[in-house]
GROMACS .gro file of C-alpha atoms in nm:
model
  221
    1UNK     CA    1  -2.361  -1.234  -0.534
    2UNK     CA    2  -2.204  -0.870  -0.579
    3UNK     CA    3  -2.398  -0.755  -0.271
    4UNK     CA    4  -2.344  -1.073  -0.007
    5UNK     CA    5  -1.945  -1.011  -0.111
    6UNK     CA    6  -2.044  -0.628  -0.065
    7UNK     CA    7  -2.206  -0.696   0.307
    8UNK     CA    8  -1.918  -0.915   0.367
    9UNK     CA    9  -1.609  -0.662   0.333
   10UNK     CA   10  -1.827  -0.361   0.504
   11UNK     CA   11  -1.869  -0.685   0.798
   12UNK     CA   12  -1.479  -0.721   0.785
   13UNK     CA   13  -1.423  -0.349   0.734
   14UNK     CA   14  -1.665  -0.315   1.115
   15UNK     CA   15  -1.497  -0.564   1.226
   16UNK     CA   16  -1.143  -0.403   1.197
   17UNK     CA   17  -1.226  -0.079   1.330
   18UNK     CA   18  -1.418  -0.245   1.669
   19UNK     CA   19  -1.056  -0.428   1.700
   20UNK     CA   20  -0.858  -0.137   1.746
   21UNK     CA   21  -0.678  -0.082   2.064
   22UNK     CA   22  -0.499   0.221   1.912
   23UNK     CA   23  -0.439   0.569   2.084
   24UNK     CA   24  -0.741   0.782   1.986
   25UNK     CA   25  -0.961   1.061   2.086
   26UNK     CA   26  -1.087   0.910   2.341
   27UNK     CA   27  -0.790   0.789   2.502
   28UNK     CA   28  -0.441   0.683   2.533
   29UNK     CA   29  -0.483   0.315   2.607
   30UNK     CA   30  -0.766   0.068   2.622
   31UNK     CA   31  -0.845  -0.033   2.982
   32UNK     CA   32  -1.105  -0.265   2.915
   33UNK     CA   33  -1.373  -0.412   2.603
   34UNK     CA   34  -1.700  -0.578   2.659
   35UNK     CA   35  -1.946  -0.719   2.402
   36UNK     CA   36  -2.319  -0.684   2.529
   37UNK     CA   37  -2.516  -1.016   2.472
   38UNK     CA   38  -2.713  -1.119   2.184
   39UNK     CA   39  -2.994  -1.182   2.374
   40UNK     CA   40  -2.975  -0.848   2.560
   41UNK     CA   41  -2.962  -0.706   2.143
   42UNK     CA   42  -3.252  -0.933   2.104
   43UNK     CA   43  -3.485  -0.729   2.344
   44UNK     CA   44  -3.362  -0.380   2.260
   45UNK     CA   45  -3.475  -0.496   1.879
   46UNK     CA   46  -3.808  -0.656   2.004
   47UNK     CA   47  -3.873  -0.322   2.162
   48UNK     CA   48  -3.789  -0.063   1.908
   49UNK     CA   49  -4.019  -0.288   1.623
   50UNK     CA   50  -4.313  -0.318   1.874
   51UNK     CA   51  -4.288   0.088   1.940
   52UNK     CA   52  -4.219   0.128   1.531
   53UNK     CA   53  -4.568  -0.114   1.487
   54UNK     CA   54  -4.798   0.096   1.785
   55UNK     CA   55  -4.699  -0.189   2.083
   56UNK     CA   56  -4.670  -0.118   2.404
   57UNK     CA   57  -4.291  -0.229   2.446
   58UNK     CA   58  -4.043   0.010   2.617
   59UNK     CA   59  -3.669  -0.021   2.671
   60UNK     CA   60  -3.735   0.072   3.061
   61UNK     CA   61  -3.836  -0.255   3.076
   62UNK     CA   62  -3.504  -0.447   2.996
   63UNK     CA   63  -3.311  -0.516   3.262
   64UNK     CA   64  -2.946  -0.298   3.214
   65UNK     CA   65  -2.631  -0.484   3.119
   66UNK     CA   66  -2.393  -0.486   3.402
   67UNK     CA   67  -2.025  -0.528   3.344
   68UNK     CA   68  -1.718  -0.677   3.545
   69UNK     CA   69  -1.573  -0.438   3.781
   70UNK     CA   70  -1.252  -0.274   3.711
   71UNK     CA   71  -0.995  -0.087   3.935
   72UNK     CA   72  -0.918   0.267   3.857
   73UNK     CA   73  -0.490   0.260   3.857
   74UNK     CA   74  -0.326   0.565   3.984
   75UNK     CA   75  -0.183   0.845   3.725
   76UNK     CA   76  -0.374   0.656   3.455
   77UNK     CA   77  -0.703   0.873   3.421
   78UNK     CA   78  -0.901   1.058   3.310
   79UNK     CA   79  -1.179   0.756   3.212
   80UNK     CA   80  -1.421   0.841   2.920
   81UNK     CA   81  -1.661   0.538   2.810
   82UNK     CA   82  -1.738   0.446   2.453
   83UNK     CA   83  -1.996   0.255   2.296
   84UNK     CA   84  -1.988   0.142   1.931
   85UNK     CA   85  -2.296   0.040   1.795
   86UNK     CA   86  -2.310  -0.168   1.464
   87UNK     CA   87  -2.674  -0.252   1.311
   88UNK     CA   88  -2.904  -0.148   0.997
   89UNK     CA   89  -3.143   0.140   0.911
   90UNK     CA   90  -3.492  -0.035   0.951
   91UNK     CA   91  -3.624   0.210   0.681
   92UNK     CA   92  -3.512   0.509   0.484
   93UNK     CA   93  -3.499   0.787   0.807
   94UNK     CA   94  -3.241   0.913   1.018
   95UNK     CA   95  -3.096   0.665   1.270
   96UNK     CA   96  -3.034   0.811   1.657
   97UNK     CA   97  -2.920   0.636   1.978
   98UNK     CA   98  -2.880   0.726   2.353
   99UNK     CA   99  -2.799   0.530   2.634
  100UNK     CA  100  -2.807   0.564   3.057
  101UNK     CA  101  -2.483   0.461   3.215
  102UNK     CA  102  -2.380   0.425   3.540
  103UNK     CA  103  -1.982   0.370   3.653
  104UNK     CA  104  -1.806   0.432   4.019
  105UNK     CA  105  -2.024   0.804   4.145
  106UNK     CA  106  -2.102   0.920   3.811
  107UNK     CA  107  -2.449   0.822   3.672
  108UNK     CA  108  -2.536   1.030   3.357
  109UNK     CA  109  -2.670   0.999   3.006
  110UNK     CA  110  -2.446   0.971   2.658
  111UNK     CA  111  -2.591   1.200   2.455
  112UNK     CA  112  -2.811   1.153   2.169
  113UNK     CA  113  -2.594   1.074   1.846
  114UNK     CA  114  -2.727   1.012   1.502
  115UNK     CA  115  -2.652   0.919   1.146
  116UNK     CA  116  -2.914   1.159   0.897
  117UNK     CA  117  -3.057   1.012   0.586
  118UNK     CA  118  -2.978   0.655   0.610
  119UNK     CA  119  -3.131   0.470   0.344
  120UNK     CA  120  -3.332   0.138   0.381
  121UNK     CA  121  -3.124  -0.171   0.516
  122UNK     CA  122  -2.794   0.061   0.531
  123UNK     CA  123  -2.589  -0.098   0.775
  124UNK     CA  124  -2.323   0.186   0.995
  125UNK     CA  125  -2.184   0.252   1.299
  126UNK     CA  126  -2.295   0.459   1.562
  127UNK     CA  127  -1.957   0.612   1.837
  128UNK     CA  128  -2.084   0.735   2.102
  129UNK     CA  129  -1.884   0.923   2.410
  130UNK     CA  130  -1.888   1.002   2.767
  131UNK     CA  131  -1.728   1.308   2.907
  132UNK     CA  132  -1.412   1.217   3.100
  133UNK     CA  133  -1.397   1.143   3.488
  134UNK     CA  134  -1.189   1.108   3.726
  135UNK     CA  135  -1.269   0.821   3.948
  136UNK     CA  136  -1.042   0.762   4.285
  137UNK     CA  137  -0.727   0.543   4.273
  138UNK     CA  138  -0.762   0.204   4.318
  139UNK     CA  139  -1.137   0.208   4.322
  140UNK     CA  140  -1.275  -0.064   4.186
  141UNK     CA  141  -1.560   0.047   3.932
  142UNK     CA  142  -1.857  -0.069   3.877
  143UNK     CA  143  -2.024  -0.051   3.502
  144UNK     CA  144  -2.381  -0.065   3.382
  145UNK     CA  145  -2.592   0.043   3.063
  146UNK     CA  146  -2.905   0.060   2.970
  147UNK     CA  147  -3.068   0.161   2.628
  148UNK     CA  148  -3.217   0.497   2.656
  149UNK     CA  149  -3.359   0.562   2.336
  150UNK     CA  150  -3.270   0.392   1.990
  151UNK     CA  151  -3.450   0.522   1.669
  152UNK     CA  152  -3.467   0.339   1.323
  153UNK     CA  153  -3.152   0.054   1.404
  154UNK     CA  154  -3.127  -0.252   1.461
  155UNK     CA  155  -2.826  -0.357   1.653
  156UNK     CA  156  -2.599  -0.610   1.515
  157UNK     CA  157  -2.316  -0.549   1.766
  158UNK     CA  158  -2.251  -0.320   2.075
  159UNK     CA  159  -1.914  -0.293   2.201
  160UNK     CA  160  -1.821  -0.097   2.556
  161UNK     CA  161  -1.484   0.016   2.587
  162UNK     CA  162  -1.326   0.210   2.882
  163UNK     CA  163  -1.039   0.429   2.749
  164UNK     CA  164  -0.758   0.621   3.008
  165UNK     CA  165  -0.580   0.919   2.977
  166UNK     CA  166  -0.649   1.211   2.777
  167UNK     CA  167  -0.725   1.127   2.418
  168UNK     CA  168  -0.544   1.301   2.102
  169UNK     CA  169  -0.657   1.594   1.966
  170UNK     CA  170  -0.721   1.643   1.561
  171UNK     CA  171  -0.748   2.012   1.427
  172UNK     CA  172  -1.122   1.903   1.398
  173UNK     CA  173  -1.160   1.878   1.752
  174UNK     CA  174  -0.934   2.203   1.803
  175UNK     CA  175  -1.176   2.411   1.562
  176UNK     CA  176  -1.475   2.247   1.773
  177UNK     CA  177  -1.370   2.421   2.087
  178UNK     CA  178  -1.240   2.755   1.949
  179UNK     CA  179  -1.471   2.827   1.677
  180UNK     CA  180  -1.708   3.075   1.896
  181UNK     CA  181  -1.383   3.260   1.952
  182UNK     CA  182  -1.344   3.285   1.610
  183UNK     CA  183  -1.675   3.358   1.462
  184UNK     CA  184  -1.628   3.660   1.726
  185UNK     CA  185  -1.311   3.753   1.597
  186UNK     CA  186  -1.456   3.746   1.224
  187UNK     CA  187  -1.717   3.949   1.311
  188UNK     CA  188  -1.521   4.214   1.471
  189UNK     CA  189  -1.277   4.180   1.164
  190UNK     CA  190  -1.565   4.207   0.910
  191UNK     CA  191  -1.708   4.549   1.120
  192UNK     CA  192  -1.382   4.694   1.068
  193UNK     CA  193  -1.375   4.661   0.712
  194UNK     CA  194  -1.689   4.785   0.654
  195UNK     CA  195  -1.643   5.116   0.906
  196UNK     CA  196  -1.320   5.143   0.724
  197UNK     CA  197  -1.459   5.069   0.391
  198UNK     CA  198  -1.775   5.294   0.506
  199UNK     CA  199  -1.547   5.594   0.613
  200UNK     CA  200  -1.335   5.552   0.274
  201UNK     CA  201  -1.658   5.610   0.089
  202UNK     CA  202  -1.747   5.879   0.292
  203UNK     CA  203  -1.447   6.078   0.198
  204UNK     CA  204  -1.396   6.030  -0.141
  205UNK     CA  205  -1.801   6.134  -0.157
  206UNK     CA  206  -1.712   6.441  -0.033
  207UNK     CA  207  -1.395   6.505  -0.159
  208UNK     CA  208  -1.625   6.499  -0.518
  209UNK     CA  209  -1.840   6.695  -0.366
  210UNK     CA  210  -1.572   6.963  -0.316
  211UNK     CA  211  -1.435   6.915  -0.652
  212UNK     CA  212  -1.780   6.995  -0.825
  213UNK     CA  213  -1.898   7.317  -0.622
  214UNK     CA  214  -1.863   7.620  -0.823
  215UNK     CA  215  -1.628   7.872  -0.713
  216UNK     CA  216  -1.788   8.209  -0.483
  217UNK     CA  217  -1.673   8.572  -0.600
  218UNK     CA  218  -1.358   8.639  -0.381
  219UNK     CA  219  -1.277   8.314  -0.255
  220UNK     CA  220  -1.017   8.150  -0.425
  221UNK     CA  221  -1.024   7.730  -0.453
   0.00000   0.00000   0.00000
């Protein structure tokens, strides 16, 4: 009973964070939301447990999900495409997904995004991220997906959501981008100290040095 009440809330607590429409990273507003089928799910899962049990089963098989089209509105870009995957660790492993998308001119591939060390029937969320475009005003977009690669999930839920504008940015993400900058800057600040520190020792080691010669006839210290 403690774990079905358990599965329920971490449902509901899923559940609230697919509903958000908020600003976020990815975005200032949400353009559009679409929900792949469960029968599309349905063959993604087939596949991964035949490939998991030595079948012959690949995702190139399934057909790709195509979405409504959509027109780009001027000043309201750049677009960046999310997918949020809900499902279960099949077994104790890490848990990795990619997928192949296709929208307006810009075919690419979301990179591969995992959860480490999920434990046996663990059920999570996978976000995963485009980089932003900018498609043409008043386009109308196309939208397709296709399962690239999926590893140790099954999927409960997929959600596609196409976000515009440029999304806030957390220190986190501020950090991300700078931080070979600053490991430079560290290292050249660490150097320092230690020539400094180096040159410090250098002196006072001599200065003893001085201090402990003995004196020559006729020269006075």
């Amino acid at each position: 009973m403690i774990w079905f009440f358990c599965l329920c809330a971490g449902l509901l607590g899923h559940s609230l964070a697919f509903a958000q429409d908020q600003p976020s990273r990815y975005g200032k507003s949400l353009v559009r939301s679409y929900e792949l089928p469960a029968d599309l799910l349905d063959q993604y899962n087939l596949a991964v447990h035949g490939q998991a049990e030595g079948r012959t089963q690949t995702l190139a098989g399934i057909p790709a999900w195509t979405g409504p089209e959509f027109r780009a509105a001027a000043g309201t870009g750049p677009y960046t495409l999310v997918i949020r995957m809900l499902g279960a660790a099949i077994e104790s492993d890490d848990v990795a997904a990619r997928w192949q998308l296709g929208w307006g001119s810009t075919p690419g591939m979301v990179p591969l995004l995992g959860e480490p060390g999920a434990k046996k029937g663990e059920f999570l969320q996978l976000v995963l991220a485009s980089e932003p475009v900018t498609l043409e005003d008043g386009r109308l977009v196309p939208l397709s997906l296709r399962l690239g690669d999926v590893r140790n999930m099954r999927l409960e839920r997929v959600r596609v959501e196409v976000w515009s504008g440029l999304g806030e940015t957390t220190w986190l993400d501020w950090l991300r981008d700078w931080w070979k900058l600053l490991a430079t800057a560290a290292v050249w600040v660490a150097l320092y100290f230690y020539w400094r520190n180096d040159r410090l020792r250098a002196a006072a080691a001599e200065a003893e040095e001085s201090a402990a010669e003995p004196a020559r006839p006729g020269v006075e210290k």
